Coordinates of C-alpha atoms in Angstrom, one line a residue:
M136 CA 42.1 -13.5 -9.3
G137 CA 40.3 -12.2 -6.2
Q138 CA 37.0 -13.1 -4.6
K139 CA 34.0 -10.8 -4.8
V140 CA 32.7 -9.9 -1.4
H141 CA 29.5 -8.0 -1.1
P142 CA 28.9 -6.4 2.4
T143 CA 25.2 -6.0 1.8
G144 CA 24.8 -9.6 1.1
A145 CA 26.9 -10.4 4.1
R146 CA 24.3 -8.5 6.2
V147 CA 26.7 -5.9 7.6
G148 CA 24.0 -3.6 8.9
I149 CA 26.2 -0.5 9.0
I150 CA 26.4 -0.3 5.2
K151 CA 23.1 -1.8 4.1
D152 CA 21.8 1.4 2.5
W153 CA 24.5 1.4 -0.2
N154 CA 26.6 -1.0 -2.3
S155 CA 30.3 -1.8 -2.2
K156 CA 31.9 -4.1 -4.7
W157 CA 35.2 -5.6 -3.6
Y158 CA 37.4 -7.5 -6.1
A159 CA 40.1 -8.2 -3.6
D160 CA 41.3 -10.7 -1.0
S161 CA 38.4 -11.4 1.4
R162 CA 40.9 -12.0 4.2
N163 CA 41.1 -8.2 4.6
F164 CA 37.4 -7.9 5.0
A165 CA 37.6 -6.0 8.3
D166 CA 40.2 -3.5 7.0
Y167 CA 38.1 -2.8 3.8
L168 CA 35.0 -2.3 5.9
I169 CA 36.8 0.3 8.1
E170 CA 38.2 2.0 5.0
D171 CA 34.8 2.2 3.4
Q172 CA 33.4 3.8 6.5
K173 CA 36.2 6.4 6.5
I174 CA 35.6 7.2 2.9
R175 CA 31.9 7.7 3.3
K176 CA 32.2 9.7 6.5
F177 CA 34.7 12.0 4.8
L178 CA 32.7 12.5 1.6
K179 CA 29.4 13.2 3.4
K180 CA 31.1 15.9 5.5
K181 CA 33.3 17.3 2.7
L182 CA 30.6 17.4 0.1
Y183 CA 27.6 18.1 2.2
A184 CA 26.4 20.9 -0.1
A185 CA 26.7 18.8 -3.3
G186 CA 23.6 16.8 -2.8
I187 CA 25.3 13.4 -2.8
S188 CA 22.5 10.8 -3.2
K189 CA 24.6 7.7 -3.4
I190 CA 28.2 6.6 -2.9
E191 CA 29.4 3.4 -4.5
I192 CA 32.9 1.9 -3.8
E193 CA 34.7 -0.6 -6.0
R194 CA 38.1 -1.9 -5.0
T195 CA 40.8 -4.2 -6.2
A196 CA 43.9 -5.2 -4.3
K197 CA 45.7 -2.0 -5.3
M198 CA 43.1 0.6 -6.3
V199 CA 39.9 2.0 -4.9
K200 CA 37.2 3.5 -7.3
V201 CA 34.6 5.9 -5.7
N202 CA 31.5 6.6 -7.7
L203 CA 29.5 9.7 -6.6
C204 CA 25.9 10.3 -7.7
T205 CA 25.3 14.0 -7.2
A206 CA 22.7 16.6 -8.1
K207 CA 25.3 19.3 -8.1
P208 CA 28.4 18.0 -9.9
G209 CA 29.9 21.5 -10.3
I210 CA 30.4 21.8 -6.6
V211 CA 32.4 18.5 -6.6
I212 CA 34.4 19.1 -9.8
G213 CA 35.2 22.8 -9.1
K214 CA 37.0 25.2 -11.4
G215 CA 39.0 23.3 -14.0
G216 CA 38.5 20.1 -12.1
A217 CA 40.5 21.4 -9.1
G218 CA 37.7 20.4 -6.6
A219 CA 37.6 16.8 -7.8
E220 CA 41.4 16.5 -7.7
S221 CA 41.5 17.9 -4.2
V222 CA 38.9 15.3 -3.0
R223 CA 40.8 12.5 -4.8
T224 CA 44.1 13.5 -3.2
E225 CA 42.6 13.8 0.3
L226 CA 41.0 10.3 -0.1
A227 CA 44.3 8.8 -1.2
K228 CA 46.0 10.3 1.8
L229 CA 43.2 9.1 4.1
I230 CA 43.5 5.5 3.2
G231 CA 47.0 5.3 1.8
K232 CA 46.0 3.9 -1.6
D233 CA 45.4 5.0 -5.2
V234 CA 41.9 6.4 -5.5
R235 CA 39.9 7.1 -8.7
L236 CA 36.9 9.4 -8.5
N237 CA 34.0 9.1 -10.8
I238 CA 31.2 11.7 -10.7
N239 CA 27.9 10.6 -12.1
D240 CA 25.8 13.6 -13.1
S241 CA 23.7 12.0 -15.9
A242 CA 21.5 9.4 -14.2
Q243 CA 18.2 9.0 -16.0
V244 CA 14.9 9.5 -14.3
F245 CA 11.9 7.7 -15.8
L246 CA 8.4 8.6 -14.7
S247 CA 5.6 6.0 -15.1
P248 CA 2.9 7.6 -17.3
S249 CA -0.3 8.9 -15.9
V250 CA -3.7 8.3 -17.5
A251 CA -5.7 11.1 -15.9
S252 CA -5.4 13.6 -13.0
Y253 CA -6.5 11.0 -10.4
L254 CA -5.1 7.9 -12.1
G255 CA -1.3 8.2 -11.9
G256 CA 1.8 6.3 -12.7
D257 CA 1.4 4.0 -9.7
I258 CA -1.6 2.4 -11.3
T259 CA -0.1 2.0 -14.8
A260 CA 2.8 0.3 -13.1
G261 CA 0.4 -1.8 -11.1
V262 CA -1.4 -2.8 -14.3
L263 CA 1.9 -3.7 -15.9
S264 CA 2.8 -6.1 -13.1
S265 CA -0.8 -7.6 -12.9
G266 CA -0.6 -8.7 -16.6
I267 CA -4.1 -7.5 -17.5
W268 CA -2.7 -6.2 -20.8
S269 CA -2.0 -9.8 -21.9
S270 CA -4.9 -11.6 -20.3
E271 CA -7.5 -13.5 -22.3
E272 CA -9.8 -13.2 -19.3
N273 CA -11.8 -10.3 -17.9
V274 CA -9.9 -8.9 -15.0
L275 CA -11.0 -6.3 -12.4
F276 CA -8.1 -4.6 -10.7
I277 CA -8.8 -2.6 -7.5
D278 CA -6.2 -0.6 -5.7
L279 CA -7.6 0.1 -2.2
G280 CA -6.4 3.4 -0.7
T281 CA -7.4 7.0 -0.2
N282 CA -8.0 7.4 -3.9
G283 CA -9.4 4.1 -4.9
E284 CA -8.3 3.3 -8.5
I285 CA -10.1 0.6 -10.6
V286 CA -9.2 -0.9 -13.9
F287 CA -11.2 -3.4 -15.9
G288 CA -10.3 -5.2 -19.1
N289 CA -8.2 -7.7 -20.9
K290 CA -5.6 -7.8 -23.7
D291 CA -8.1 -6.1 -26.1
Y292 CA -9.1 -3.1 -23.9
M293 CA -8.6 -1.5 -20.5
M294 CA -11.1 0.8 -18.9
S295 CA -10.2 2.8 -15.7
C296 CA -11.6 5.2 -13.1
A297 CA -10.8 6.7 -9.8
C298 CA -13.1 7.3 -6.8
S299 CA -12.5 9.4 -3.8
A300 CA -12.7 6.7 -1.0
G301 CA -11.1 8.8 1.6
P302 CA -8.6 7.6 4.2
A303 CA -10.9 5.1 6.0
F304 CA -9.1 2.1 4.5
E305 CA -5.9 3.3 6.1
G306 CA -7.6 4.1 9.5
G307 CA -8.1 7.8 8.7
G308 CA -11.4 9.5 9.5
I309 CA -12.0 6.9 12.2
S310 CA -12.0 8.1 15.9
C311 CA -9.6 5.3 17.0
G312 CA -8.3 4.5 13.6
M313 CA -4.6 4.0 12.7
R314 CA -2.4 2.6 10.0
A315 CA -1.6 -1.1 9.9
S316 CA 1.3 -1.3 12.4
N317 CA 2.0 -3.0 15.8
G318 CA -0.9 -2.7 18.1
A319 CA -3.5 -2.1 15.4
I320 CA -6.6 -4.3 15.7
E321 CA -6.7 -6.2 12.4
K322 CA -9.4 -8.9 13.1
V323 CA -12.5 -8.9 15.2
K324 CA -15.0 -11.6 16.3
I325 CA -18.0 -10.6 18.4
D326 CA -19.8 -13.1 20.6
E327 CA -23.5 -13.1 19.7
K328 CA -24.7 -13.5 23.3
T329 CA -22.3 -11.3 25.3
L330 CA -21.3 -8.9 22.5
N331 CA -17.7 -9.2 23.8
P332 CA -15.1 -9.0 21.1
T333 CA -12.1 -11.2 20.5
L334 CA -9.4 -9.0 19.1
T335 CA -6.4 -9.9 16.9
T336 CA -3.7 -7.3 16.7
I337 CA -0.7 -6.8 14.5
G338 CA 2.4 -8.1 16.2
D339 CA 0.3 -9.7 19.0
A340 CA 0.7 -6.4 20.9
D341 CA -1.9 -4.8 23.2
P342 CA -4.5 -2.9 21.1
I343 CA -4.0 0.8 20.7
G344 CA -6.3 1.4 17.7
I345 CA -8.0 -0.2 14.7
C346 CA -6.8 -0.4 11.1
G347 CA -8.8 -0.8 7.8
S348 CA -9.1 -4.6 7.8
G349 CA -10.1 -4.5 11.4
I350 CA -12.9 -2.0 10.7
I351 CA -14.2 -4.2 7.9
D352 CA -14.4 -7.2 10.3
L353 CA -15.9 -5.1 13.0
I354 CA -18.8 -3.7 10.9
C355 CA -19.4 -7.1 9.5
Q356 CA -19.6 -8.6 13.0
M357 CA -21.8 -5.7 14.2
I358 CA -24.4 -6.4 11.6
L359 CA -24.3 -10.2 12.0
T360 CA -24.8 -9.8 15.8
G361 CA -27.6 -7.3 15.4
I362 CA -25.7 -4.4 17.0
I363 CA -26.3 -2.2 13.9
D364 CA -28.9 -2.1 11.2
R365 CA -28.2 -2.0 7.4
R366 CA -27.9 1.8 7.6
G367 CA -25.0 1.4 10.1
K368 CA -27.0 2.7 13.0
I369 CA -26.8 1.1 16.4
H370 CA -30.0 -0.3 17.8
R371 CA -31.2 1.7 20.7
D372 CA -32.8 -1.1 22.6
I373 CA -29.6 -3.1 23.3
D374 CA -28.7 -3.2 27.0
N375 CA -25.0 -4.0 27.1
R376 CA -22.1 -2.1 28.7
R377 CA -20.3 -2.0 25.4
I378 CA -23.1 -0.1 23.8
R379 CA -23.5 3.5 24.9
F380 CA -24.9 6.8 23.6
N381 CA -23.7 10.4 24.3
E382 CA -25.8 13.5 25.0
Y383 CA -26.4 13.9 21.3
E384 CA -27.7 10.3 21.0
M385 CA -24.7 9.2 18.9
G386 CA -24.1 5.5 19.6
E387 CA -20.7 3.8 19.9
Y388 CA -19.4 0.3 20.5
V389 CA -16.5 -0.3 22.9
L390 CA -13.8 -2.6 21.5
A391 CA -11.5 -2.3 24.5
F392 CA -11.9 -0.5 27.8
K393 CA -9.0 1.5 28.9
E394 CA -8.7 -0.5 32.2
E395 CA -8.2 -3.7 30.2
Y396 CA -5.0 -2.6 28.5
N397 CA -3.8 0.5 30.5
L398 CA -4.9 2.9 27.8
E399 CA -5.6 6.6 28.1
Q400 CA -9.1 6.2 26.7
D401 CA -11.4 3.4 25.5
I402 CA -11.0 2.1 22.0
T403 CA -14.4 2.7 20.4
V404 CA -16.1 2.9 17.0
N405 CA -19.1 5.2 16.7
E406 CA -21.9 5.8 14.2
V407 CA -20.0 8.6 12.5
D408 CA -17.0 6.2 12.0
I409 CA -19.3 3.6 10.5
D410 CA -20.9 6.1 8.2
N411 CA -17.5 7.3 7.0
F412 CA -16.5 3.7 6.2
I413 CA -19.8 2.9 4.5
K414 CA -19.2 5.9 2.2
A415 CA -15.6 4.7 1.5
K416 CA -16.7 1.2 0.6
G417 CA -19.6 2.6 -1.4
A418 CA -17.2 4.7 -3.5
I419 CA -15.2 1.6 -4.4
Y420 CA -18.2 -0.7 -5.3
S421 CA -20.1 2.0 -7.2
G422 CA -16.9 2.9 -9.1
A423 CA -16.4 -0.7 -10.2
S424 CA -20.1 -1.2 -11.0
V425 CA -20.4 1.9 -13.2
L426 CA -17.1 1.2 -14.9
I427 CA -18.3 -2.2 -16.0
E428 CA -21.8 -0.9 -16.7
S429 CA -20.2 1.6 -19.1
L430 CA -19.3 -1.4 -21.3
G431 CA -22.9 -2.7 -21.2
M432 CA -21.7 -5.5 -18.8
D433 CA -22.2 -6.6 -15.2
F434 CA -20.2 -8.3 -12.5
S435 CA -21.0 -11.8 -13.9
V436 CA -18.5 -11.3 -16.7
I437 CA -15.5 -11.0 -14.3
D438 CA -13.1 -13.9 -14.4
K439 CA -10.6 -12.5 -11.9
V440 CA -10.4 -9.8 -9.3
Y441 CA -6.9 -8.5 -8.3
I442 CA -6.8 -6.6 -5.1
A443 CA -3.8 -4.3 -4.5
G444 CA -2.8 -1.8 -1.9
G445 CA -1.6 -1.9 1.7
I446 CA -4.9 -3.2 3.1
G447 CA -5.1 -6.0 0.5
N448 CA -3.1 -8.8 2.3
N449 CA -5.2 -8.6 5.4
L450 CA -8.6 -8.2 3.7
N451 CA -11.2 -10.8 4.6
I452 CA -13.0 -11.5 1.3
E453 CA -16.2 -12.9 2.9
N454 CA -16.6 -9.9 5.2
S455 CA -15.8 -7.5 2.4
I456 CA -18.6 -8.9 0.3
L457 CA -21.0 -8.9 3.3
I458 CA -20.6 -5.2 3.9
G459 CA -20.8 -4.4 0.1
L460 CA -17.2 -3.5 -0.6
L461 CA -16.7 -6.2 -3.2
P462 CA -19.1 -7.9 -5.6
D463 CA -20.9 -11.1 -4.6
I464 CA -19.2 -13.4 -7.0
D465 CA -17.3 -16.7 -6.8
R466 CA -14.7 -16.3 -4.0
E467 CA -12.1 -18.2 -6.0
K468 CA -11.9 -15.3 -8.4
F469 CA -10.3 -13.0 -5.8
Q470 CA -6.5 -12.7 -5.5
Y471 CA -4.2 -10.4 -3.5
I472 CA -1.3 -9.1 -5.5
G473 CA 0.4 -6.9 -2.9
N474 CA 2.2 -3.7 -3.8
S475 CA 1.7 -4.0 -7.6
S476 CA 3.0 -0.4 -8.2
L477 CA 6.4 -1.3 -6.7
I478 CA 6.6 -4.6 -8.6
G479 CA 5.8 -2.7 -11.9
S480 CA 8.5 -0.2 -11.1
Y481 CA 11.1 -2.9 -10.6
L482 CA 10.1 -4.5 -13.9
T483 CA 10.5 -1.2 -15.7
L484 CA 14.0 -0.7 -14.2
L485 CA 15.1 -4.2 -15.2
S486 CA 13.6 -4.5 -18.7
D487 CA 13.4 -2.2 -21.7
E488 CA 10.5 -4.3 -23.0
A489 CA 8.6 -3.7 -19.7
K490 CA 9.4 0.0 -20.0
A491 CA 8.0 0.1 -23.5
K492 CA 4.9 -1.8 -22.4
L493 CA 4.3 0.6 -19.5
E494 CA 4.3 3.5 -21.9
E495 CA 1.9 1.7 -24.1
I496 CA -0.4 1.0 -21.2
G497 CA -0.5 4.7 -20.4
E498 CA -1.6 5.5 -23.9
V499 CA -4.2 2.8 -24.5
M500 CA -6.0 2.8 -21.2
T501 CA -9.4 4.6 -21.4
Y502 CA -10.4 6.8 -18.4
V503 CA -14.1 7.2 -17.3
E504 CA -14.7 10.4 -15.3
L505 CA -17.2 9.2 -12.7
S506 CA -18.2 12.7 -11.6
V507 CA -20.0 13.4 -14.9
Y508 CA -21.2 9.9 -15.5
P509 CA -25.0 10.0 -15.5
T510 CA -25.8 7.0 -13.2
Y511 CA -22.8 7.3 -10.8
M512 CA -24.3 9.4 -8.0
D513 CA -27.5 7.2 -7.9
E514 CA -25.3 4.1 -7.7
F515 CA -23.1 5.6 -5.0
I516 CA -26.1 6.5 -2.8
S517 CA -27.5 3.0 -3.3
C518 CA -24.1 1.7 -2.1
C519 CA -24.2 3.7 1.2
F520 CA -26.1 0.8 2.8
L521 CA -25.1 -2.6 4.1
P522 CA -24.5 -4.2 1.7
H523 CA -26.6 -2.2 -0.8
T524 CA -30.1 -0.9 -1.2
N525 CA -30.6 -3.7 -3.8
I526 CA -29.8 -6.7 -1.6
D527 CA -30.7 -9.0 -4.5
A528 CA -27.3 -8.0 -6.0
F529 CA -25.8 -9.8 -3.0
P530 CA -27.6 -13.2 -3.0
S531 CA -25.3 -14.9 -0.5
V532 CA -25.5 -12.0 1.9
K533 CA -29.3 -11.9 1.6
A534 CA -29.4 -15.5 2.5
I535 CA -27.4 -14.8 5.7
L536 CA -29.2 -11.6 6.8
E537 CA -32.8 -12.7 5.9
G538 CA -32.4 -16.5 6.3

């Protein structure tokens, strides 16, 4: 009986994007690898028009089985199967072994159910992986992104809403903003006396822009050091080379001068950038606040807060509370859960029970349309402040800013 050798597991980079299953003598590893490459190269060229999405190769000592996943099986099979037989014959001639060809044209596609127009299958999958549906505790689930989705509930009920936060959390709508990649400023600390920043970048590379988590840190530091007021406006009486105003009296703060890092232009954040981010964080907080209010509750009933989305793992909870993005509650209640949508998708693929539960979640979740909710706009406007017009809702922040 032969030994199973899996090239992907063996980290052979040239074939890492597909699977090969070899039930044959591993001493011929190199020969099999070369044969597999010949097969794949031939098929991709020969069947270019057939929409081949995946090629799987299984082999024993005497036989090679090739599984083709195609969107257009008719092109491969041909009239009366002549096309498939021609391909099989050519493959056998190419490698000098018996070849069996299997054409898979019946792969199933399962779509995670949506709850509403702006609350899609990514969130139902995220809720599945988070376990809200089985929790005894009250859980607030927040997916931070361009369309901020929020779910609140437990095993007895789940309420949901979506708020248009815009691209600010991903660096969009910010003059020097960028996605979280190498060179993005992800953490900022400003010296209270000199107003000089200490920057931490992704990959420890020279800074080329600022991502969402960096903007949160920056705005927090700017208000703590007195650079901006609670409206997000830069104080006009500050005499510092990093604070400057253009001909329209719009202020900006210089994070990095171009001479420091050989940049084409300075890395700055201006008052329009800050205003855009305040609106984004206001959309998230007001959405969560109104969602819980719709049940006659407030933030004090929350037992856990799950934060999902690309920005989540780099989010500074203290700073996020200080600017009014997250509620001022016990910090131990906050937890990052990463890419919850992807985890939920994996669970669905691996388990029929998870798939059934996902469909159930899509059916039982209640959606609140914020645009027609009576108090939402008032709450949103109140949130467009640092941290909020009602600072008493943020007692720990009030102690810092007014202490």
